[in-house]
Amino acid sequence: MTSLMSIALFATGLGSASADESVKSSPGITHGSAHVLDEGDWELGVYAPLRRGMGNGLELSIHPVTALLSPHLVAKKGWGERGDWTVATQHGLSVPTAMLRTLARPGIGGILPADADIPLIVALDTRFLASRGLGEDSWLTLSARVTAATSFGEESWPTIDTAIAYTRTSVYQDHLATALGLQLDGPLVSRLAYRVDIDGWFLPLSEGRWAAETRGMLAWRHSESFTAQVSGTAVVGEYPFGTDWHLLPGFDLIWSF
Amino acid sequence: MSVRRTVTTLSILMGTGCDGVMFRTGFDEVEDGILYEAEELSDAPESVDQLVVVNYNIKYGGARLLFFWECNGTRYNMTQAEVTGHLDAIVDFIDFVDPDILMLQEVDRLSVRSAYIDQVQYLLDRTDLNYGAYASQHKADYLPSDGMGKMDFGNATLSRWPISSAERISLPLVEQYPAYYQYFYLKRHILDAVVEVPGIEDFHVVNTHLEAFSDDGTKEKQIDQFHGVLTDLTNSGATWIGGGDLNSLAAGTEQWSDFADDCPGLFDPDDYSGEEDWLDDLFGDFDSVMSLEDYADDNSAWFSYTGDPEIGWTRTLDYLFTSGTWVDGEGMVIQSEEQGGYDTLPISDHAPVRAVMEVE
């Protein structure tokens, strides 16, 4: 079970569609947007990373659990307004070697075979984010993402050929992953909000070259300091064995303080 | 189920998607098999007097590599070159025997461990067999254990002549396992393929691979269901060949446990004690290639499995039955140059069973 959970945490640690960045009063309301936390604000989720607004448009985030085995740090920098758009860039550095080696083990939880030879890997993730309002409390965010990775030493291990994980880990062997995204956030009724997040991946150097991920989420803004989320993600993509699709349920609990 | 086990199972389901959608490991009670056709068809006889039938568990093209689940095994995934090399050895064997009907167990279709090679299609495209039917016994989008990843392996029936339909009939699951383990574990089945053999009105090939590891009587239930399917076909007037890897020993066996090729490892050493009469109804009601008298005279001539090629074949797990008539003297387990005319020890951990059926 631990390792199954690790997959989800692993994906979030790599900056998947679960991390949250809040701009307004409720945690998790503007995930993936160009907004950053105000100075001194904190957020933490079950899956979403620990984030802190540092001031001067800077926000730092880290996932406390995965950081133990996959050291990483993500910095988001807001660059202010450009016409109707709020603009930011996000830069993440990770070293997933120990995590991958932990997942390569015999028995239940062996996501990778125990004889996998995993080298030292360093990955750099860069995103451009632009958000604009669409009426009261609704936001549109466009994003572009490039992840580059390099490795040092001999390697022999299979790619993790399943939804979400493949797009975020094949880069460790194939060196380059790119994605374009579109996200809509807004209120529904009462304390209920929605999010629709569509990402198109292009993996130019991988056997599976593309994937499309569409995530629909409902968030219950219980208070200014707590939000509960449920979501469903549809993934269609190419893998080394061919094209496949998946539907993945998800949930998160996010606190701000 | 204990509280801890329940919590564990629920946690897995919540954390990873309580779906059947994410891992897709399940099957219907009865569902269609997957039908195949060779890329280029070979000429098939328009009439036949006899059918050459072979049953063979091919260990997913793993030959004699020792995998993590075997005694002293260390290997996990094969390279593409290893898989194609092993499959080519099976192709050579098929060319040697030249069967009309080939019943296979442990065939990989889309598994990372065998480099995602569709072994049914690979064999069809390189032999004179033209058509295939496949049903999975272990399918998962991702198996989070031992790095097995994507998995799809099962039974396949190959034929010179078209297969008009195929059904996958589910067998009972091992009840002693906790829910999460059962969810990911093998799901045994019977593959019933209808083959358009010239001169036979309604001809079924019934292919199965029964449970190897259970202490809760699951295997006996599976044997009974296999017997039931064959009985129903007989009563319907169909002609059939039935068999496979039954993971069971027949009456007259001299050794039921403590096999020389076993060692404690991932699985307990095989012990068939207490199962002495489980195959009796199959032998009593149907015509077996291996008669119990011949078997009692010389167990070793019918041995069809060994986990250690250095020790040689140690027990009989693979069987063929029919509602028709076997040609006397043609049935055998092809073990070696001396026993069957072909050395099959390097090809798989099982030896193929060959038989010839009269077409009346």
mmCIF file of N, CA, C and O in Angstrom, chain A residues 1 4-5 7-8 47 105-115 158-162 240-241 244-249 251, chain B residues 8 11-12 14-19 21-24 74-77 110 112 116 141-148 150 180-181:
data_model
loop_
_atom_site.group_PDB
_atom_site.id
_atom_site.type_symbol
_atom_site.label_atom_id
_atom_site.label_comp_id
_atom_site.label_asym_id
_atom_site.label_seq_id
_atom_site.Cartn_x
_atom_site.Cartn_y
_atom_site.Cartn_z
ATOM 1 N N MET A 1 0.825 -1.192 0.000
ATOM 2 C CA MET A 1 0.000 0.000 0.000
ATOM 3 C C MET A 1 0.864 1.249 0.000
ATOM 4 O O MET A 1 0.596 2.200 -0.707
ATOM 5 N N LEU A 4 1.917 2.119 -3.384
ATOM 6 C CA LEU A 4 0.819 2.589 -4.230
ATOM 7 C C LEU A 4 0.554 4.054 -3.935
ATOM 8 O O LEU A 4 0.381 4.868 -4.838
ATOM 9 N N MET A 5 0.539 4.371 -2.647
ATOM 10 C CA MET A 5 0.367 5.771 -2.280
ATOM 11 C C MET A 5 1.541 6.583 -2.792
ATOM 12 O O MET A 5 1.396 7.738 -3.188
ATOM 13 N N ILE A 7 3.127 6.317 -5.485
ATOM 14 C CA ILE A 7 2.970 6.705 -6.888
ATOM 15 C C ILE A 7 2.251 8.036 -6.956
ATOM 16 O O ILE A 7 2.677 8.952 -7.654
ATOM 17 N N ALA A 8 1.158 8.111 -6.203
ATOM 18 C CA ALA A 8 0.385 9.346 -6.227
ATOM 19 C C ALA A 8 1.205 10.499 -5.679
ATOM 20 O O ALA A 8 1.256 11.586 -6.269
ATOM 21 N N TYR A 47 -2.146 15.540 -0.578
ATOM 22 C CA TYR A 47 -1.303 15.295 -1.749
ATOM 23 C C TYR A 47 -0.611 16.558 -2.229
ATOM 24 O O TYR A 47 0.481 16.499 -2.786
ATOM 25 N N ARG A 105 11.982 -2.753 -6.069
ATOM 26 C CA ARG A 105 12.193 -3.703 -4.982
ATOM 27 C C ARG A 105 11.289 -4.921 -5.179
ATOM 28 O O ARG A 105 10.281 -4.856 -5.886
ATOM 29 N N PRO A 106 11.627 -6.033 -4.536
ATOM 30 C CA PRO A 106 10.802 -7.229 -4.682
ATOM 31 C C PRO A 106 9.499 -7.106 -3.894
ATOM 32 O O PRO A 106 9.399 -6.316 -2.949
ATOM 33 N N GLY A 107 8.525 -7.881 -4.329
ATOM 34 C CA GLY A 107 7.283 -7.968 -3.582
ATOM 35 C C GLY A 107 6.309 -6.849 -3.864
ATOM 36 O O GLY A 107 6.504 -6.041 -4.774
ATOM 37 N N ILE A 108 5.259 -6.826 -3.044
ATOM 38 C CA ILE A 108 4.214 -5.813 -3.202
ATOM 39 C C ILE A 108 4.823 -4.434 -2.992
ATOM 40 O O ILE A 108 5.568 -4.217 -2.040
ATOM 41 N N GLY A 109 4.504 -3.532 -3.884
ATOM 42 C CA GLY A 109 5.090 -2.200 -3.820
ATOM 43 C C GLY A 109 6.263 -2.029 -4.762
ATOM 44 O O GLY A 109 6.768 -0.928 -4.912
ATOM 45 N N GLY A 110 6.669 -3.106 -5.381
ATOM 46 C CA GLY A 110 7.751 -3.011 -6.362
ATOM 47 C C GLY A 110 7.218 -2.417 -7.658
ATOM 48 O O GLY A 110 6.809 -3.132 -8.555
ATOM 49 N N ILE A 111 7.240 -1.112 -7.727
ATOM 50 C CA ILE A 111 6.766 -0.448 -8.934
ATOM 51 C C ILE A 111 7.731 -0.706 -10.082
ATOM 52 O O ILE A 111 7.344 -0.821 -11.244
ATOM 53 N N LEU A 112 8.991 -0.825 -9.752
ATOM 54 C CA LEU A 112 10.024 -1.173 -10.724
ATOM 55 C C LEU A 112 10.658 -2.491 -10.300
ATOM 56 O O LEU A 112 10.670 -2.823 -9.108
ATOM 57 N N PRO A 113 11.198 -3.250 -11.250
ATOM 58 C CA PRO A 113 11.820 -4.521 -10.883
ATOM 59 C C PRO A 113 13.044 -4.300 -9.995
ATOM 60 O O PRO A 113 13.750 -3.296 -10.110
ATOM 61 N N ALA A 114 13.271 -5.270 -9.134
ATOM 62 C CA ALA A 114 14.343 -5.129 -8.147
ATOM 63 C C ALA A 114 15.719 -5.086 -8.794
ATOM 64 O O ALA A 114 16.668 -4.603 -8.179
ATOM 65 N N ASP A 115 15.830 -5.600 -10.011
ATOM 66 C CA ASP A 115 17.145 -5.577 -10.667
ATOM 67 C C ASP A 115 17.336 -4.326 -11.517
ATOM 68 O O ASP A 115 18.271 -4.251 -12.317
ATOM 69 N N PRO A 158 12.842 -0.131 -16.754
ATOM 70 C CA PRO A 158 11.718 0.119 -17.655
ATOM 71 C C PRO A 158 11.020 1.426 -17.301
ATOM 72 O O PRO A 158 11.047 1.863 -16.148
ATOM 73 N N THR A 159 10.425 2.035 -18.285
ATOM 74 C CA THR A 159 9.581 3.193 -18.004
ATOM 75 C C THR A 159 8.344 2.743 -17.233
ATOM 76 O O THR A 159 7.967 1.568 -17.270
ATOM 77 N N ILE A 160 7.726 3.669 -16.522
ATOM 78 C CA ILE A 160 6.520 3.348 -15.746
ATOM 79 C C ILE A 160 5.330 3.631 -16.648
ATOM 80 O O ILE A 160 4.875 4.769 -16.784
ATOM 81 N N ASP A 161 4.839 2.562 -17.284
ATOM 82 C CA ASP A 161 3.921 2.713 -18.406
ATOM 83 C C ASP A 161 2.470 2.750 -17.947
ATOM 84 O O ASP A 161 1.684 1.838 -18.264
ATOM 85 N N THR A 162 2.129 3.774 -17.218
ATOM 86 C CA THR A 162 0.730 3.939 -16.848
ATOM 87 C C THR A 162 0.415 5.428 -16.739
ATOM 88 O O THR A 162 1.318 6.271 -16.753
ATOM 89 N N PRO A 240 4.782 2.766 -24.600
ATOM 90 C CA PRO A 240 5.611 1.873 -25.418
ATOM 91 C C PRO A 240 4.833 0.684 -26.000
ATOM 92 O O PRO A 240 5.240 0.115 -27.010
ATOM 93 N N PHE A 241 3.727 0.310 -25.380
ATOM 94 C CA PHE A 241 2.940 -0.820 -25.877
ATOM 95 C C PHE A 241 1.814 -0.391 -26.794
ATOM 96 O O PHE A 241 1.089 -1.220 -27.337
ATOM 97 N N ASP A 244 -3.548 3.914 -24.949
ATOM 98 C CA ASP A 244 -4.449 3.405 -23.920
ATOM 99 C C ASP A 244 -5.146 4.587 -23.249
ATOM 100 O O ASP A 244 -4.739 5.737 -23.420
ATOM 101 N N TRP A 245 -6.191 4.287 -22.505
ATOM 102 C CA TRP A 245 -6.907 5.334 -21.779
ATOM 103 C C TRP A 245 -7.136 4.881 -20.339
ATOM 104 O O TRP A 245 -7.175 3.677 -20.045
ATOM 105 N N HIS A 246 -7.322 5.863 -19.465
ATOM 106 C CA HIS A 246 -7.600 5.574 -18.057
ATOM 107 C C HIS A 246 -8.533 6.636 -17.498
ATOM 108 O O HIS A 246 -8.515 7.784 -17.945
ATOM 109 N N LEU A 247 -9.289 6.242 -16.513
ATOM 110 C CA LEU A 247 -10.073 7.182 -15.709
ATOM 111 C C LEU A 247 -9.611 7.039 -14.269
ATOM 112 O O LEU A 247 -9.617 5.928 -13.723
ATOM 113 N N LEU A 248 -9.206 8.142 -13.679
ATOM 114 C CA LEU A 248 -8.632 8.084 -12.338
ATOM 115 C C LEU A 248 -9.401 8.989 -11.387
ATOM 116 O O LEU A 248 -9.478 10.193 -11.606
ATOM 117 N N PRO A 249 -9.953 8.424 -10.340
ATOM 118 C CA PRO A 249 -10.553 9.280 -9.312
ATOM 119 C C PRO A 249 -9.476 9.854 -8.403
ATOM 120 O O PRO A 249 -8.371 9.317 -8.321
ATOM 121 N N PHE A 251 -8.764 12.674 -4.762
ATOM 122 C CA PHE A 251 -9.287 13.575 -3.743
ATOM 123 C C PHE A 251 -8.110 14.290 -3.089
ATOM 124 O O PHE A 251 -6.957 13.850 -3.194
ATOM 125 N N THR B 8 -6.370 -1.516 5.141
ATOM 126 C CA THR B 8 -5.364 -1.543 4.083
ATOM 127 C C THR B 8 -6.019 -1.554 2.712
ATOM 128 O O THR B 8 -5.660 -0.793 1.820
ATOM 129 N N SER B 11 -7.692 1.709 1.961
ATOM 130 C CA SER B 11 -6.698 2.749 1.711
ATOM 131 C C SER B 11 -6.150 2.651 0.303
ATOM 132 O O SER B 11 -5.964 3.650 -0.383
ATOM 133 N N ILE B 12 -5.893 1.418 -0.105
ATOM 134 C CA ILE B 12 -5.395 1.229 -1.470
ATOM 135 C C ILE B 12 -6.420 1.729 -2.478
ATOM 136 O O ILE B 12 -6.105 2.474 -3.402
ATOM 137 N N MET B 14 -8.831 3.836 -2.043
ATOM 138 C CA MET B 14 -9.011 5.286 -2.014
ATOM 139 C C MET B 14 -7.804 5.997 -2.600
ATOM 140 O O MET B 14 -7.924 6.982 -3.321
ATOM 141 N N GLY B 15 -6.639 5.480 -2.262
ATOM 142 C CA GLY B 15 -5.431 6.169 -2.686
ATOM 143 C C GLY B 15 -5.114 6.005 -4.145
ATOM 144 O O GLY B 15 -4.438 6.819 -4.742
ATOM 145 N N THR B 16 -5.584 4.960 -4.733
ATOM 146 C CA THR B 16 -5.183 4.700 -6.104
ATOM 147 C C THR B 16 -6.349 4.695 -7.066
ATOM 148 O O THR B 16 -6.152 4.582 -8.265
ATOM 149 N N GLY B 17 -7.537 4.837 -6.557
ATOM 150 C CA GLY B 17 -8.676 4.836 -7.442
ATOM 151 C C GLY B 17 -9.455 3.560 -7.282
ATOM 152 O O GLY B 17 -9.058 2.511 -7.766
ATOM 153 N N CYS B 18 -10.592 3.656 -6.572
ATOM 154 C CA CYS B 18 -11.410 2.474 -6.331
ATOM 155 C C CYS B 18 -12.165 2.209 -7.613
ATOM 156 O O CYS B 18 -13.284 2.634 -7.780
ATOM 157 N N ASP B 19 -11.501 1.520 -8.528
ATOM 158 C CA ASP B 19 -12.022 1.653 -9.860
ATOM 159 C C ASP B 19 -12.394 0.361 -10.566
ATOM 160 O O ASP B 19 -13.535 0.098 -10.808
ATOM 161 N N VAL B 21 -11.259 0.652 -13.099
ATOM 162 C CA VAL B 21 -10.955 1.461 -14.278
ATOM 163 C C VAL B 21 -9.453 1.682 -14.367
ATOM 164 O O VAL B 21 -8.847 1.539 -15.411
ATOM 165 N N MET B 22 -8.829 1.957 -13.226
ATOM 166 C CA MET B 22 -7.402 2.266 -13.253
ATOM 167 C C MET B 22 -6.562 1.027 -13.558
ATOM 168 O O MET B 22 -5.684 1.061 -14.390
ATOM 169 N N PHE B 23 -6.832 -0.072 -12.879
ATOM 170 C CA PHE B 23 -6.005 -1.260 -13.077
ATOM 171 C C PHE B 23 -6.647 -2.273 -14.024
ATOM 172 O O PHE B 23 -5.962 -3.080 -14.604
ATOM 173 N N ARG B 24 -7.949 -2.265 -14.093
ATOM 174 C CA ARG B 24 -8.699 -3.124 -15.013
ATOM 175 C C ARG B 24 -8.216 -4.578 -14.953
ATOM 176 O O ARG B 24 -7.671 -5.115 -15.913
ATOM 177 N N THR B 74 16.421 -14.814 -10.262
ATOM 178 C CA THR B 74 16.790 -13.407 -10.049
ATOM 179 C C THR B 74 16.287 -12.495 -11.164
ATOM 180 O O THR B 74 16.386 -11.282 -11.040
ATOM 181 N N ARG B 75 15.788 -13.059 -12.257
ATOM 182 C CA ARG B 75 15.424 -12.228 -13.398
ATOM 183 C C ARG B 75 14.013 -11.662 -13.254
ATOM 184 O O ARG B 75 13.137 -12.272 -12.653
ATOM 185 N N TYR B 76 13.806 -10.494 -13.881
ATOM 186 C CA TYR B 76 12.489 -9.855 -13.911
ATOM 187 C C TYR B 76 12.030 -9.699 -15.357
ATOM 188 O O TYR B 76 11.324 -10.543 -15.865
ATOM 189 N N ASN B 77 12.458 -8.656 -16.003
ATOM 190 C CA ASN B 77 12.019 -8.418 -17.376
ATOM 191 C C ASN B 77 13.049 -8.946 -18.371
ATOM 192 O O ASN B 77 14.253 -8.866 -18.147
ATOM 193 N N LEU B 110 0.585 -8.602 -23.950
ATOM 194 C CA LEU B 110 1.065 -7.220 -23.803
ATOM 195 C C LEU B 110 1.615 -7.064 -22.395
ATOM 196 O O LEU B 110 0.960 -6.515 -21.530
ATOM 197 N N VAL B 112 5.077 -6.054 -20.002
ATOM 198 C CA VAL B 112 6.390 -5.413 -20.005
ATOM 199 C C VAL B 112 7.486 -6.442 -19.797
ATOM 200 O O VAL B 112 8.595 -6.301 -20.325
ATOM 201 N N TYR B 116 6.610 -6.460 -24.394
ATOM 202 C CA TYR B 116 5.343 -6.099 -25.058
ATOM 203 C C TYR B 116 5.138 -6.825 -26.394
ATOM 204 O O TYR B 116 4.408 -6.345 -27.262
ATOM 205 N N ASP B 141 -3.523 -3.181 -15.846
ATOM 206 C CA ASP B 141 -2.858 -2.046 -16.471
ATOM 207 C C ASP B 141 -1.516 -1.778 -15.820
ATOM 208 O O ASP B 141 -0.569 -1.363 -16.468
ATOM 209 N N TYR B 142 -1.471 -2.024 -14.519
ATOM 210 C CA TYR B 142 -0.184 -1.889 -13.839
ATOM 211 C C TYR B 142 -0.201 -2.733 -12.573
ATOM 212 O O TYR B 142 -1.031 -2.517 -11.694
ATOM 213 N N LEU B 143 0.692 -3.689 -12.497
ATOM 214 C CA LEU B 143 0.801 -4.528 -11.305
ATOM 215 C C LEU B 143 1.882 -3.946 -10.402
ATOM 216 O O LEU B 143 3.073 -4.011 -10.731
ATOM 217 N N PRO B 144 1.494 -3.370 -9.277
ATOM 218 C CA PRO B 144 2.484 -2.725 -8.414
ATOM 219 C C PRO B 144 3.184 -3.720 -7.505
ATOM 220 O O PRO B 144 3.188 -3.591 -6.288
ATOM 221 N N SER B 145 3.782 -4.712 -8.101
ATOM 222 C CA SER B 145 4.471 -5.750 -7.334
ATOM 223 C C SER B 145 5.589 -6.341 -8.186
ATOM 224 O O SER B 145 5.370 -6.682 -9.361
ATOM 225 N N ASP B 146 6.777 -6.443 -7.599
ATOM 226 C CA ASP B 146 7.918 -7.053 -8.284
ATOM 227 C C ASP B 146 8.200 -6.416 -9.642
ATOM 228 O O ASP B 146 8.732 -7.071 -10.534
ATOM 229 N N GLY B 147 7.815 -5.180 -9.793
ATOM 230 C CA GLY B 147 8.081 -4.479 -11.053
ATOM 231 C C GLY B 147 7.385 -5.081 -12.251
ATOM 232 O O GLY B 147 7.810 -4.892 -13.388
ATOM 233 N N MET B 148 6.294 -5.829 -11.996
ATOM 234 C CA MET B 148 5.642 -6.516 -13.115
ATOM 235 C C MET B 148 4.935 -5.551 -14.058
ATOM 236 O O MET B 148 4.740 -5.844 -15.223
ATOM 237 N N LYS B 150 2.732 -3.522 -16.499
ATOM 238 C CA LYS B 150 1.605 -3.926 -17.339
ATOM 239 C C LYS B 150 1.691 -5.415 -17.624
ATOM 240 O O LYS B 150 2.746 -5.933 -17.990
ATOM 241 N N TYR B 180 -7.389 -7.306 -1.631
ATOM 242 C CA TYR B 180 -6.477 -6.559 -2.507
ATOM 243 C C TYR B 180 -5.601 -7.503 -3.310
ATOM 244 O O TYR B 180 -5.281 -7.265 -4.471
ATOM 245 N N TYR B 181 -5.175 -8.632 -2.676
ATOM 246 C CA TYR B 181 -4.310 -9.589 -3.361
ATOM 247 C C TYR B 181 -5.099 -10.301 -4.460
ATOM 248 O O TYR B 181 -4.615 -10.492 -5.573
#
